[in-house]
Amino acid sequence: MAIPSSTLAASSPNILRPRPPAPAPLPLPPLLCPPSVPPPSRAAARSSRVLSASAPAALAEPSRAEPAPRRPPPAAWKHSSKSYLARQAAVLEIQQSPDLDAALERLGGLLKVQDLNAILRYFGKLDRMQDISKLFQYMQKHEKISAASYSSYIKFAGTSHNPLNALEIYNSIPDASMRINVFISNAVLSCLVKNGKFGIGMKCFQQMKRDGLKPDIITYSTLLAGCMKVNDGYTKALELIQELEYNSLKMDSVMYGTLIAVCASNNHCEDAERFFRQMVNEGHTPNEFHYSSLLNSYSADGNYKKAEALVQDMKSAGLVVNKVILTTLLKVYVRGGLFDKSRELLAELELLGHAKDEMSYCLLMDGLAKAGRTDEAKSVFDEMMGKSVKSDGYAHCIMISAFCRCGLLQEAKLLAKDFEAKFDRYDLVILNTMLCAYCRAGEMESVMQTLKKMDELAISPDYNTFHILVKYFFKEKLYLLAYRTMGDMHKKGHRPEEGLCSSLIFQLGNMNAYSEAFSVYNMLRYSKRNMCKALHEKILHILISGRLYKEAYVVVKDNAGSISKQAVRKFATAFMKSGNVNLINDVLKVIHASGNKIDQKLFNMAVSRFIVLPEKKELLLQLLQWMSGHGYAIDLSTRDLILKNSRFFGDELIKETLSKHRLSLKGVRSHKRKE
């Protein structure tokens, strides 16, 4: 069954690792050997991982080997096989040819699948994606393709940040049994996870299992690594571990490291400790990655005592306390408010040559700024600038935000200008920080220039960008501009803040922008299930003022229990006067169902609307029947009005209906008395 790819968007790399050793294939003659799939060693996997201390500790993706070229045959075989030598010569010529299409046309017929796979991997090592695509299309066209071909191509598509293409290729595999080949499935999941599509990857995984996939340890390791970057990653990680154990698979030290890092990134310190102990009890030896991940979990609440004890344990185990460990310990001190210790550790990092970039300084500056010690943060910033420490601009961001929080808007604006003068690189975090500074300072021209720069650099705005802009436009009383910005925010899938929506709805209503106010209400309603009940009544009054009765009916129908009886009565009266005549009966039924009693005045208004429209005879008759069925009487004035105009509807029909209504009403009342 094909897995949809329409929901894929921009890529965001993630973390994976190599697969465990496969059984060695039996030796076969060289021309019959299928391509082997030798995995990298676990030690190599561990040594290739990259640690990060500025955020929750993470693993970098080691380059997991795809099925490698087959083992060279014995010399006797090599020299005795002319066809083998011809194929090897053809492989070499194709690899070095400046015209791949012509070379394949001339020599491709000599080659077997394993030869083409070898060329595919050769191009992959050189990142020649255009040639990879051409070769793969040739292999598909001439049906010289295997599972190893698909897994290699999908892997290279992931490396080039093209998960959409990888998923399309996977869905195009004609053989259903090949689609659940574990190597191909793992390649697809790896591609999606590395490119930030964990949610799509999980959906694919579920579909693969339904189709018959038997996941292996690499499958779970791949998905577990994806849990690092998602909001519900901790819950997903535990579910994957439970499923893994249910399938009688065992966790290894690399998976434990990833799991501890997931716990740390989600502030589950106790669980991180529990998994660390469990790993040791199972006989796995912790390495620097395990220690740094557990150490990072202590930064959530600044538990420096446990952090110091862990570092001491690490030294006792003979492991090197490297830059990552010391920087993570600095993070723990900062989060715990131990700024004196933080300065001492920063001095030690400088002495060891580990403070050549801005990371350590930024940790201390950010902690001081958030503690309200802006002057001390500025002092660290000045010290860093004086030492010409390598910076990507994040130190500027921290200080700009600190100045904004303290109301030092002029200083924030000047520092933002200084950043623009010094740095030639931007990312979303930096641009949002500058945007916030300019918005708070009321620099409209600078705000527009920053937005223009985002467009020029093709940097997509996130929730913070939209939120900053909506608040700014609202503060400047540019309510329609705030509304349009919130509309863009909603289209991008971001949830607007309820308080800001409520204020904007009120202001739009005051300026008679009734449709726009209702649109903001709907944005909030569709993005948040539990919204403030008072907002339903607020929008109802705005819609009545704007004579948007159909929209008001929708609000009452869906939220009658959250709206006062007075407001419902006001709506009903307005609708009977001017609402869509085709919906009058529906409105009366909704009001009745909400527990509000319908009085004779409303009935009279409804009948009056029908009387002047003879073509609405059926609606009038339906109303009279519904009234009798629910115990509502027709007063004399309404009865006289109906009889006076009965010629338009048919005298006999109206008289018969009124007679039935009287009898039905008597029956209803008699039944109620008996009860």
JSON list of N, CA, C and O in Angstrom, two decimals, residues 332-370:
[
{"chain": "A", "resi": 332, "resn": "VAL", "atom": "N", "xyz": [24.56, 23.61, 33.74]},
{"chain": "A", "resi": 332, "resn": "VAL", "atom": "CA", "xyz": [23.93, 23.22, 35.01]},
{"chain": "A", "resi": 332, "resn": "VAL", "atom": "C", "xyz": [24.10, 24.33, 36.04]},
{"chain": "A", "resi": 332, "resn": "VAL", "atom": "O", "xyz": [23.15, 24.71, 36.75]},
{"chain": "A", "resi": 333, "resn": "TYR", "atom": "N", "xyz": [25.33, 24.86, 36.17]},
{"chain": "A", "resi": 333, "resn": "TYR", "atom": "CA", "xyz": [25.60, 25.93, 37.13]},
{"chain": "A", "resi": 333, "resn": "TYR", "atom": "C", "xyz": [24.73, 27.16, 36.84]},
{"chain": "A", "resi": 333, "resn": "TYR", "atom": "O", "xyz": [24.15, 27.77, 37.74]},
{"chain": "A", "resi": 334, "resn": "VAL", "atom": "N", "xyz": [24.63, 27.52, 35.55]},
{"chain": "A", "resi": 334, "resn": "VAL", "atom": "CA", "xyz": [23.85, 28.70, 35.17]},
{"chain": "A", "resi": 334, "resn": "VAL", "atom": "C", "xyz": [22.38, 28.49, 35.51]},
{"chain": "A", "resi": 334, "resn": "VAL", "atom": "O", "xyz": [21.73, 29.37, 36.10]},
{"chain": "A", "resi": 335, "resn": "ARG", "atom": "N", "xyz": [21.84, 27.32, 35.17]},
{"chain": "A", "resi": 335, "resn": "ARG", "atom": "CA", "xyz": [20.42, 27.05, 35.46]},
{"chain": "A", "resi": 335, "resn": "ARG", "atom": "C", "xyz": [20.16, 27.02, 36.97]},
{"chain": "A", "resi": 335, "resn": "ARG", "atom": "O", "xyz": [19.05, 27.32, 37.41]},
{"chain": "A", "resi": 336, "resn": "GLY", "atom": "N", "xyz": [21.17, 26.65, 37.74]},
{"chain": "A", "resi": 336, "resn": "GLY", "atom": "CA", "xyz": [21.02, 26.63, 39.20]},
{"chain": "A", "resi": 336, "resn": "GLY", "atom": "C", "xyz": [21.27, 27.98, 39.84]},
{"chain": "A", "resi": 336, "resn": "GLY", "atom": "O", "xyz": [21.19, 28.10, 41.07]},
{"chain": "A", "resi": 337, "resn": "GLY", "atom": "N", "xyz": [21.59, 28.99, 39.03]},
{"chain": "A", "resi": 337, "resn": "GLY", "atom": "CA", "xyz": [21.81, 30.32, 39.57]},
{"chain": "A", "resi": 337, "resn": "GLY", "atom": "C", "xyz": [23.16, 30.49, 40.25]},
{"chain": "A", "resi": 337, "resn": "GLY", "atom": "O", "xyz": [23.37, 31.46, 40.99]},
{"chain": "A", "resi": 338, "resn": "LEU", "atom": "N", "xyz": [24.11, 29.57, 40.02]},
{"chain": "A", "resi": 338, "resn": "LEU", "atom": "CA", "xyz": [25.44, 29.63, 40.64]},
{"chain": "A", "resi": 338, "resn": "LEU", "atom": "C", "xyz": [26.37, 30.41, 39.72]},
{"chain": "A", "resi": 338, "resn": "LEU", "atom": "O", "xyz": [27.24, 29.84, 39.04]},
{"chain": "A", "resi": 339, "resn": "PHE", "atom": "N", "xyz": [26.20, 31.71, 39.67]},
{"chain": "A", "resi": 339, "resn": "PHE", "atom": "CA", "xyz": [26.93, 32.51, 38.70]},
{"chain": "A", "resi": 339, "resn": "PHE", "atom": "C", "xyz": [28.41, 32.66, 39.03]},
{"chain": "A", "resi": 339, "resn": "PHE", "atom": "O", "xyz": [29.23, 32.81, 38.14]},
{"chain": "A", "resi": 340, "resn": "ASP", "atom": "N", "xyz": [28.76, 32.63, 40.31]},
{"chain": "A", "resi": 340, "resn": "ASP", "atom": "CA", "xyz": [30.18, 32.69, 40.68]},
{"chain": "A", "resi": 340, "resn": "ASP", "atom": "C", "xyz": [30.91, 31.44, 40.19]},
{"chain": "A", "resi": 340, "resn": "ASP", "atom": "O", "xyz": [32.00, 31.52, 39.61]},
{"chain": "A", "resi": 341, "resn": "LYS", "atom": "N", "xyz": [30.30, 30.27, 40.44]},
{"chain": "A", "resi": 341, "resn": "LYS", "atom": "CA", "xyz": [30.89, 29.02, 39.95]},
{"chain": "A", "resi": 341, "resn": "LYS", "atom": "C", "xyz": [30.93, 29.01, 38.42]},
{"chain": "A", "resi": 341, "resn": "LYS", "atom": "O", "xyz": [31.86, 28.47, 37.81]},
{"chain": "A", "resi": 342, "resn": "SER", "atom": "N", "xyz": [29.90, 29.59, 37.81]},
{"chain": "A", "resi": 342, "resn": "SER", "atom": "CA", "xyz": [29.85, 29.64, 36.35]},
{"chain": "A", "resi": 342, "resn": "SER", "atom": "C", "xyz": [31.02, 30.44, 35.80]},
{"chain": "A", "resi": 342, "resn": "SER", "atom": "O", "xyz": [31.65, 30.03, 34.81]},
{"chain": "A", "resi": 343, "resn": "ARG", "atom": "N", "xyz": [31.33, 31.57, 36.45]},
{"chain": "A", "resi": 343, "resn": "ARG", "atom": "CA", "xyz": [32.45, 32.39, 35.98]},
{"chain": "A", "resi": 343, "resn": "ARG", "atom": "C", "xyz": [33.77, 31.64, 36.15]},
{"chain": "A", "resi": 343, "resn": "ARG", "atom": "O", "xyz": [34.66, 31.71, 35.29]},
{"chain": "A", "resi": 344, "resn": "GLU", "atom": "N", "xyz": [33.91, 30.91, 37.26]},
{"chain": "A", "resi": 344, "resn": "GLU", "atom": "CA", "xyz": [35.13, 30.14, 37.50]},
{"chain": "A", "resi": 344, "resn": "GLU", "atom": "C", "xyz": [35.30, 29.06, 36.42]},
{"chain": "A", "resi": 344, "resn": "GLU", "atom": "O", "xyz": [36.40, 28.85, 35.89]},
{"chain": "A", "resi": 345, "resn": "LEU", "atom": "N", "xyz": [34.21, 28.38, 36.10]},
{"chain": "A", "resi": 345, "resn": "LEU", "atom": "CA", "xyz": [34.28, 27.33, 35.09]},
{"chain": "A", "resi": 345, "resn": "LEU", "atom": "C", "xyz": [34.54, 27.92, 33.71]},
{"chain": "A", "resi": 345, "resn": "LEU", "atom": "O", "xyz": [35.27, 27.33, 32.89]},
{"chain": "A", "resi": 346, "resn": "LEU", "atom": "N", "xyz": [33.97, 29.10, 33.43]},
{"chain": "A", "resi": 346, "resn": "LEU", "atom": "CA", "xyz": [34.23, 29.76, 32.16]},
{"chain": "A", "resi": 346, "resn": "LEU", "atom": "C", "xyz": [35.72, 30.11, 32.04]},
{"chain": "A", "resi": 346, "resn": "LEU", "atom": "O", "xyz": [36.32, 29.94, 30.97]},
{"chain": "A", "resi": 347, "resn": "ALA", "atom": "N", "xyz": [36.31, 30.55, 33.16]},
{"chain": "A", "resi": 347, "resn": "ALA", "atom": "CA", "xyz": [37.75, 30.86, 33.16]},
{"chain": "A", "resi": 347, "resn": "ALA", "atom": "C", "xyz": [38.57, 29.59, 32.90]},
{"chain": "A", "resi": 347, "resn": "ALA", "atom": "O", "xyz": [39.58, 29.62, 32.18]},
{"chain": "A", "resi": 348, "resn": "GLU", "atom": "N", "xyz": [38.13, 28.45, 33.46]},
{"chain": "A", "resi": 348, "resn": "GLU", "atom": "CA", "xyz": [38.82, 27.19, 33.22]},
{"chain": "A", "resi": 348, "resn": "GLU", "atom": "C", "xyz": [38.71, 26.78, 31.76]},
{"chain": "A", "resi": 348, "resn": "GLU", "atom": "O", "xyz": [39.68, 26.30, 31.16]},
{"chain": "A", "resi": 349, "resn": "LEU", "atom": "N", "xyz": [37.54, 26.97, 31.17]},
{"chain": "A", "resi": 349, "resn": "LEU", "atom": "CA", "xyz": [37.35, 26.65, 29.74]},
{"chain": "A", "resi": 349, "resn": "LEU", "atom": "C", "xyz": [38.27, 27.52, 28.89]},
{"chain": "A", "resi": 349, "resn": "LEU", "atom": "O", "xyz": [38.85, 27.05, 27.90]},
{"chain": "A", "resi": 350, "resn": "GLU", "atom": "N", "xyz": [38.40, 28.79, 29.26]},
{"chain": "A", "resi": 350, "resn": "GLU", "atom": "CA", "xyz": [39.30, 29.68, 28.52]},
{"chain": "A", "resi": 350, "resn": "GLU", "atom": "C", "xyz": [40.75, 29.19, 28.63]},
{"chain": "A", "resi": 350, "resn": "GLU", "atom": "O", "xyz": [41.48, 29.16, 27.63]},
{"chain": "A", "resi": 351, "resn": "LEU", "atom": "N", "xyz": [41.14, 28.77, 29.84]},
{"chain": "A", "resi": 351, "resn": "LEU", "atom": "CA", "xyz": [42.51, 28.32, 30.07]},
{"chain": "A", "resi": 351, "resn": "LEU", "atom": "C", "xyz": [42.83, 27.06, 29.26]},
{"chain": "A", "resi": 351, "resn": "LEU", "atom": "O", "xyz": [43.94, 26.89, 28.75]},
{"chain": "A", "resi": 352, "resn": "LEU", "atom": "N", "xyz": [41.81, 26.17, 29.12]},
{"chain": "A", "resi": 352, "resn": "LEU", "atom": "CA", "xyz": [42.00, 24.92, 28.38]},
{"chain": "A", "resi": 352, "resn": "LEU", "atom": "C", "xyz": [41.85, 25.11, 26.87]},
{"chain": "A", "resi": 352, "resn": "LEU", "atom": "O", "xyz": [42.01, 24.15, 26.11]},
{"chain": "A", "resi": 353, "resn": "GLY", "atom": "N", "xyz": [41.51, 26.32, 26.47]},
{"chain": "A", "resi": 353, "resn": "GLY", "atom": "CA", "xyz": [41.33, 26.57, 25.04]},
{"chain": "A", "resi": 353, "resn": "GLY", "atom": "C", "xyz": [39.99, 26.11, 24.51]},
{"chain": "A", "resi": 353, "resn": "GLY", "atom": "O", "xyz": [39.83, 25.93, 23.29]},
{"chain": "A", "resi": 354, "resn": "HIS", "atom": "N", "xyz": [39.01, 25.92, 25.40]},
{"chain": "A", "resi": 354, "resn": "HIS", "atom": "CA", "xyz": [37.69, 25.43, 25.00]},
{"chain": "A", "resi": 354, "resn": "HIS", "atom": "C", "xyz": [36.67, 26.55, 24.86]},
{"chain": "A", "resi": 354, "resn": "HIS", "atom": "O", "xyz": [35.47, 26.27, 24.69]},
{"chain": "A", "resi": 355, "resn": "ALA", "atom": "N", "xyz": [37.10, 27.80, 24.97]},
{"chain": "A", "resi": 355, "resn": "ALA", "atom": "CA", "xyz": [36.15, 28.92, 24.89]},
{"chain": "A", "resi": 355, "resn": "ALA", "atom": "C", "xyz": [36.48, 29.82, 23.70]},
{"chain": "A", "resi": 355, "resn": "ALA", "atom": "O", "xyz": [36.42, 31.05, 23.79]},
{"chain": "A", "resi": 356, "resn": "LYS", "atom": "N", "xyz": [36.82, 29.20, 22.59]},
{"chain": "A", "resi": 356, "resn": "LYS", "atom": "CA", "xyz": [37.18, 29.97, 21.40]},
{"chain": "A", "resi": 356, "resn": "LYS", "atom": "C", "xyz": [35.97, 30.41, 20.60]},
{"chain": "A", "resi": 356, "resn": "LYS", "atom": "O", "xyz": [36.09, 31.22, 19.69]},
{"chain": "A", "resi": 357, "resn": "ASP", "atom": "N", "xyz": [34.81, 29.82, 20.91]},
{"chain": "A", "resi": 357, "resn": "ASP", "atom": "CA", "xyz": [33.58, 30.29, 20.29]},
{"chain": "A", "resi": 357, "resn": "ASP", "atom": "C", "xyz": [32.66, 30.84, 21.37]},
{"chain": "A", "resi": 357, "resn": "ASP", "atom": "O", "xyz": [32.96, 30.79, 22.55]},
{"chain": "A", "resi": 358, "resn": "GLU", "atom": "N", "xyz": [31.49, 31.34, 20.94]},
{"chain": "A", "resi": 358, "resn": "GLU", "atom": "CA", "xyz": [30.63, 32.10, 21.86]},
{"chain": "A", "resi": 358, "resn": "GLU", "atom": "C", "xyz": [29.73, 31.24, 22.74]},
{"chain": "A", "resi": 358, "resn": "GLU", "atom": "O", "xyz": [29.06, 31.78, 23.62]},
{"chain": "A", "resi": 359, "resn": "MET", "atom": "N", "xyz": [29.72, 29.91, 22.56]},
{"chain": "A", "resi": 359, "resn": "MET", "atom": "CA", "xyz": [28.73, 29.09, 23.26]},
{"chain": "A", "resi": 359, "resn": "MET", "atom": "C", "xyz": [28.77, 29.27, 24.78]},
{"chain": "A", "resi": 359, "resn": "MET", "atom": "O", "xyz": [27.75, 29.52, 25.42]},
{"chain": "A", "resi": 360, "resn": "SER", "atom": "N", "xyz": [29.95, 29.14, 25.36]},
{"chain": "A", "resi": 360, "resn": "SER", "atom": "CA", "xyz": [30.06, 29.22, 26.82]},
{"chain": "A", "resi": 360, "resn": "SER", "atom": "C", "xyz": [29.65, 30.60, 27.33]},
{"chain": "A", "resi": 360, "resn": "SER", "atom": "O", "xyz": [28.96, 30.72, 28.34]},
{"chain": "A", "resi": 361, "resn": "TYR", "atom": "N", "xyz": [30.09, 31.64, 26.63]},
{"chain": "A", "resi": 361, "resn": "TYR", "atom": "CA", "xyz": [29.73, 33.00, 27.02]},
{"chain": "A", "resi": 361, "resn": "TYR", "atom": "C", "xyz": [28.22, 33.21, 26.92]},
{"chain": "A", "resi": 361, "resn": "TYR", "atom": "O", "xyz": [27.61, 33.87, 27.77]},
{"chain": "A", "resi": 362, "resn": "CYS", "atom": "N", "xyz": [27.63, 32.67, 25.87]},
{"chain": "A", "resi": 362, "resn": "CYS", "atom": "CA", "xyz": [26.18, 32.83, 25.67]},
{"chain": "A", "resi": 362, "resn": "CYS", "atom": "C", "xyz": [25.39, 32.17, 26.80]},
{"chain": "A", "resi": 362, "resn": "CYS", "atom": "O", "xyz": [24.37, 32.70, 27.25]},
{"chain": "A", "resi": 363, "resn": "LEU", "atom": "N", "xyz": [25.84, 30.99, 27.25]},
{"chain": "A", "resi": 363, "resn": "LEU", "atom": "CA", "xyz": [25.16, 30.33, 28.36]},
{"chain": "A", "resi": 363, "resn": "LEU", "atom": "C", "xyz": [25.13, 31.22, 29.60]},
{"chain": "A", "resi": 363, "resn": "LEU", "atom": "O", "xyz": [24.09, 31.38, 30.25]},
{"chain": "A", "resi": 364, "resn": "LEU", "atom": "N", "xyz": [26.26, 31.82, 29.93]},
{"chain": "A", "resi": 364, "resn": "LEU", "atom": "CA", "xyz": [26.34, 32.66, 31.11]},
{"chain": "A", "resi": 364, "resn": "LEU", "atom": "C", "xyz": [25.55, 33.96, 30.92]},
{"chain": "A", "resi": 364, "resn": "LEU", "atom": "O", "xyz": [24.80, 34.39, 31.81]},
{"chain": "A", "resi": 365, "resn": "MET", "atom": "N", "xyz": [25.69, 34.57, 29.75]},
{"chain": "A", "resi": 365, "resn": "MET", "atom": "CA", "xyz": [24.95, 35.81, 29.47]},
{"chain": "A", "resi": 365, "resn": "MET", "atom": "C", "xyz": [23.44, 35.59, 29.56]},
{"chain": "A", "resi": 365, "resn": "MET", "atom": "O", "xyz": [22.71, 36.39, 30.15]},
{"chain": "A", "resi": 366, "resn": "ASP", "atom": "N", "xyz": [22.99, 34.50, 28.96]},
{"chain": "A", "resi": 366, "resn": "ASP", "atom": "CA", "xyz": [21.55, 34.22, 28.94]},
{"chain": "A", "resi": 366, "resn": "ASP", "atom": "C", "xyz": [21.02, 34.01, 30.36]},
{"chain": "A", "resi": 366, "resn": "ASP", "atom": "O", "xyz": [19.95, 34.52, 30.71]},
{"chain": "A", "resi": 367, "resn": "GLY", "atom": "N", "xyz": [21.78, 33.27, 31.19]},
{"chain": "A", "resi": 367, "resn": "GLY", "atom": "CA", "xyz": [21.35, 33.06, 32.57]},
{"chain": "A", "resi": 367, "resn": "GLY", "atom": "C", "xyz": [21.29, 34.35, 33.35]},
{"chain": "A", "resi": 367, "resn": "GLY", "atom": "O", "xyz": [20.33, 34.61, 34.10]},
{"chain": "A", "resi": 368, "resn": "LEU", "atom": "N", "xyz": [22.30, 35.19, 33.21]},
{"chain": "A", "resi": 368, "resn": "LEU", "atom": "CA", "xyz": [22.32, 36.47, 33.92]},
{"chain": "A", "resi": 368, "resn": "LEU", "atom": "C", "xyz": [21.18, 37.37, 33.45]},
{"chain": "A", "resi": 368, "resn": "LEU", "atom": "O", "xyz": [20.51, 38.02, 34.27]},
{"chain": "A", "resi": 369, "resn": "ALA", "atom": "N", "xyz": [20.96, 37.41, 32.14]},
{"chain": "A", "resi": 369, "resn": "ALA", "atom": "CA", "xyz": [19.91, 38.28, 31.59]},
{"chain": "A", "resi": 369, "resn": "ALA", "atom": "C", "xyz": [18.53, 37.85, 32.10]},
{"chain": "A", "resi": 369, "resn": "ALA", "atom": "O", "xyz": [17.72, 38.69, 32.50]},
{"chain": "A", "resi": 370, "resn": "LYS", "atom": "N", "xyz": [18.28, 36.54, 32.10]},
{"chain": "A", "resi": 370, "resn": "LYS", "atom": "CA", "xyz": [16.97, 36.06, 32.56]},
{"chain": "A", "resi": 370, "resn": "LYS", "atom": "C", "xyz": [16.79, 36.21, 34.06]},
{"chain": "A", "resi": 370, "resn": "LYS", "atom": "O", "xyz": [15.66, 36.21, 34.56]}
]
